[in-house]
Amino acid sequence: MSMNGGVEVKRLFIGAGCNRIVNNVSWGACDLVAFGAQNAVAIFCPKTAQILTTLPGHKASVNCTQWLPTKQLERHYLLSGDADGVIILWELCLLDRKWRYVLQVPQSHKKGVTCITGIMVSETEAIFASTSSDCTIHVWEVLFPSTTGGDCKLLCLESLFVGLKPMVALSLAELPGNTGHLVLAMGGLDNKIHLYCGERTGKFLHACELKGHTDWIRSLDFSLPICTKDEAKSILLVSSSQDKGIRIWKLALRSSLGSTQGAYRSEEISLASYIEGPMFVAGPSSYQISLESLLIGHEDWVYSVEWQPPLTASVEGIDYHQPQSILSASMDKTMMVWQPERTSGIWMNVVTVGELSHCALGFYGGHWSPNGDSILAHGYGGSFHLWKNVGVNLDNWQPQKVPSGHFAAVADVAWARSGEYILSVSHDQTSRIFASWKNEASSDGDSWHEIARPQVHGHDINCVTIIRGKGNHRFVSGADEKVARVFEAPFSFLKTLNHATSQSSSFSEDIQVDVQILGANMSALGLSQKPIYLQATHETPYRSGNDGLDSLETIPDAVPAVLTEPPIEDQLAWHTLWPESHKLYGHGNELFSLCCDHEGKLVASSCKAQSAMVAEIWLWQVGSWKAVGHMQSHSLTVTQMEFSHDDNMLLAVSRDRQFSVFTIKRTGNNEVSYQLVARQEAHKRIIWSCSWNPHGHEFATGSRDKTVKIWAVDKGSSVRQLLTLPQFNSSVTALSWFGFGRQGNDGFLAVGMESGLIELWSLSVKRTDDGSIAAAGVATASVVQLDPFMCHVSAVNRLAWKNTKREDSRSMQLASCGADHSVRVFEINVV
C-alpha cells in the first residue's frame, strides 16, 4: 500500500489510577474531574466514565488539583501542584475542548504542594492560596483575559511562614458585609484552625485561632454567605480531622461602623450562639465565631469535607443558592452526607455510602458533582467510587461506572490472540484486562473499560506474555520474585468476554465445555490464586462469604460472576481473579522479561542479572511447562526478547549493549535445539527494546543512546546493519513494528521514548527477486509525532500493535503503557 497518504491518529482509551494522596481530585463546574496520575494531570468525564486527556507539564508526581469556580461558560481554569512545589495554571476552552498550558507560578514552594484553594472575586479575577510541606503559604491574584488566548496576569499578594508545623488544609472566602475583605482558614499539624484576614490587595494578618480538634486538621471548606432578610450576615466553616470528628464553625457579622450592639443582640438567640469562640476585626467590621455543630459518625480519620456546590436559582444564573449539605469522606471506607434537620436544626447524617468490602482500604477524599446529584470518592487502591442519586422522591444512591487503571508504573502490555482485549501488568502488583464493551447503548459507539483483574499479587509485576495458539486464554507473568506464574481464564471470564464483545463465537463455546473452573480465590499471603471449581459451586450455592473471617489465615471467598456490564471496583478487586495453573522455577533473580512464540509452543524468560550465568534465557514448553533450554549469551539483564514471525529465531537485547540472535529448531519428539548465530554490540548505551519485522527477518533495536537501528539477518545467519534513524530527543524505551501485507515490504515502526512521546515511522524494505534485501536497503520516513496531550507524560515502557486479520486494513490499533501509571490505545488510520 502507498505510504504517501496522510495518517490520522485517534485516542481510543486511557486507563490510569489516581495518585494515593489527599486533595488530589477536583470536580469542576464544567462537569469534568481532574486528578493526578503520577506526573500527569488526568481529566475524566463522569458521564462516559472515560479519561479524555492527560496534561503534560509536571516533572514530579501531582499532589493536588483545584478547579477555580469560574462562572464563565466558555473558559475554565484549573490549578495543579506537584511534589517539587511547582504549580501550573491550565485553561480549558469549552467551545473546541482544547487545553492550554497557561503559566507556571513563578515563586514555587521548596517542597511538595499539599493543598490549593481558590475563589473568584469578579468575572475575570481570582485569588488562590497554596500550602506546602515547606511551612509556607502563598496567596496569589490572577487576572484572566477577556478574550480567548489572551495572557493571564499573576500577582503575589502574600507569603506567610507558619512555623515548624506545616499547614495541610486551606479554604478562602469573602467575609459577609461586602467589605472587600477575605478570610483564609488554614489547618494542619498543630491541631488548630488559624484564620487570617486581608484585603484583596494583599497583606493577610493573623486574626484568631480555633481550638477543639485533638489531631491533625485534614480538610477545611467555607460555605457561601448565609443571607437573612437579603443581607449576608454569616458564613459557615466546616473542618475535619484525624480525630474522626467534623466541626461546623459560624462566623457571624457582629457589628460594623454605623450599627449598634443592640441590633445584634435583639436577633433570635440560638443554642449555638452560647458556645461562643473568639471575635476578630476585619476593616470596619467585627465578627463573632461560634461552634455551630459537632458531627460524630466516622470511625477513622476524616480526610475531606466539602459543602454542596451552589445551585443557580434564576434562569439567567445570577442568583446562587447553596444547599445546607456537607459531604465527608473517611479512611473508614465510607462517605456521609450531613444536613440539618428541618425542625430542630440539628445536623444529622442522612446518607452513608461505601465500599464495605475488606479490599477498599479507605477513602482519601470525597467530592460533589456541580448539580449535587452525584458524589465521588477516591480510594487507597488508586480507584474511584461514584454514586448517583437516582431516586425520584426518595434518595436512592446507586454505584456508577468510573474510569480505572494502575496506581503505579505499568511495566508491560500485551494484546489477546484475537485482539479482543489488552492485558497490562504493573508495579502496583496487579494485572488488569481492558476491553472495548460493545453492547452499551451509547451514541458514541464502543467505550473501553477494565473488565477483569486476573492477578492481584504480593510483588511488583514486571513482565507478561499471552500464550498464542489454540485452547483457552492463558498468560505467564513475572514479578519481583524468582518464579514465573501461569494463569488460565476461568469460565466466568469467558462468559463475560462474550458479553463484552457481544458475540458467542463457536471458538470460545468449545473452550467453555472443557473449562471446569469458575474463578479463583486469593490466598492469605496474596501470592497463589486457588481455583474455584464449577461442581463446588453447585454443591454449596448458599455458603456465606464470611465463614472463618475470625482467623487470620482465611479471607472471604470470591464470588465469580458473569458480568453483563462493565464492573465497578468492588467486583474487579475481588471476583475476577484467574486461577494459577503452574509455577515456573529456575531463575536465580527477579523476573524481568517474557515472550511467547507465534504457535504457542514455547515461552522464553529472563531475569535481572549481573553475571553471564544468571543472565541466561530459559525456554519453557507450553503445556508440560518443562524447561527445555538455557541460552547463554549476555552478561547483564536481558531487557526484551521476541520470536521472529516464523518462530525460527529468537532475538534478545540486553543492558550489556548487545543483541543476540538464536536459531530455534524443533525436533519430532517435542525437543528443542538452539544455537547462538549472532551477537553484536549495537549501541553505546543500554538497549531497552527490540522488534522484528512481522513478515521478514529484519529487526529494530532502540537504546538509551537515543538511536534506533535497523538490522537484517541474511541467509547465512549473519547480521548486518541496514540503517540508523535520525537521533531522537530522548532515550528510546519501546519499539513495535507493524507490517502491511504478507510481502513484508512496507510497515510502520512505533517508537516510544523516555519523555513519554510516541512517533510513527514508515519502513519500506527493498528486496531483490530472490527475497534478499537490495543494496538500497530500507527507505524510512517520519510519518507522525503524536500530540503530547495524547501521549504519555513519563517513559513509555512498552508498545504493542493489535494483530489484524485483514491484510489490507488501513485502520490499526496500537497499545502502550508507561511510567505515568497509564495504559493507552490509539487508532491509526491511513487516509
mmCIF file of C-alpha atoms in Angstrom, residues 120 169 177 183 242-243 247 418 451 468 656 675 680 822:
data_model
loop_
_atom_site.group_PDB
_atom_site.id
_atom_site.type_symbol
_atom_site.label_atom_id
_atom_site.label_comp_id
_atom_site.label_asym_id
_atom_site.label_seq_id
_atom_site.Cartn_x
_atom_site.Cartn_y
_atom_site.Cartn_z
ATOM 1 C CA MET A 120 -13.459 34.147 42.003
ATOM 2 C CA ALA A 169 -5.662 22.298 54.567
ATOM 3 C CA GLY A 177 -20.829 42.500 54.843
ATOM 4 C CA VAL A 183 -10.646 35.313 55.225
ATOM 5 C CA GLN A 242 -7.768 12.744 62.167
ATOM 6 C CA ASP A 243 -9.627 12.796 65.499
ATOM 7 C CA ARG A 247 -16.885 20.601 63.289
ATOM 8 C CA SER A 418 -7.502 -12.229 18.505
ATOM 9 C CA ILE A 451 -13.300 -5.952 32.707
ATOM 10 C CA ARG A 468 -0.822 -17.799 21.462
ATOM 11 C CA ASP A 656 25.280 -5.075 28.158
ATOM 12 C CA GLN A 675 22.175 -22.113 18.583
ATOM 13 C CA GLN A 680 26.936 -7.800 18.398
ATOM 14 C CA SER A 822 -1.367 4.766 32.259
#
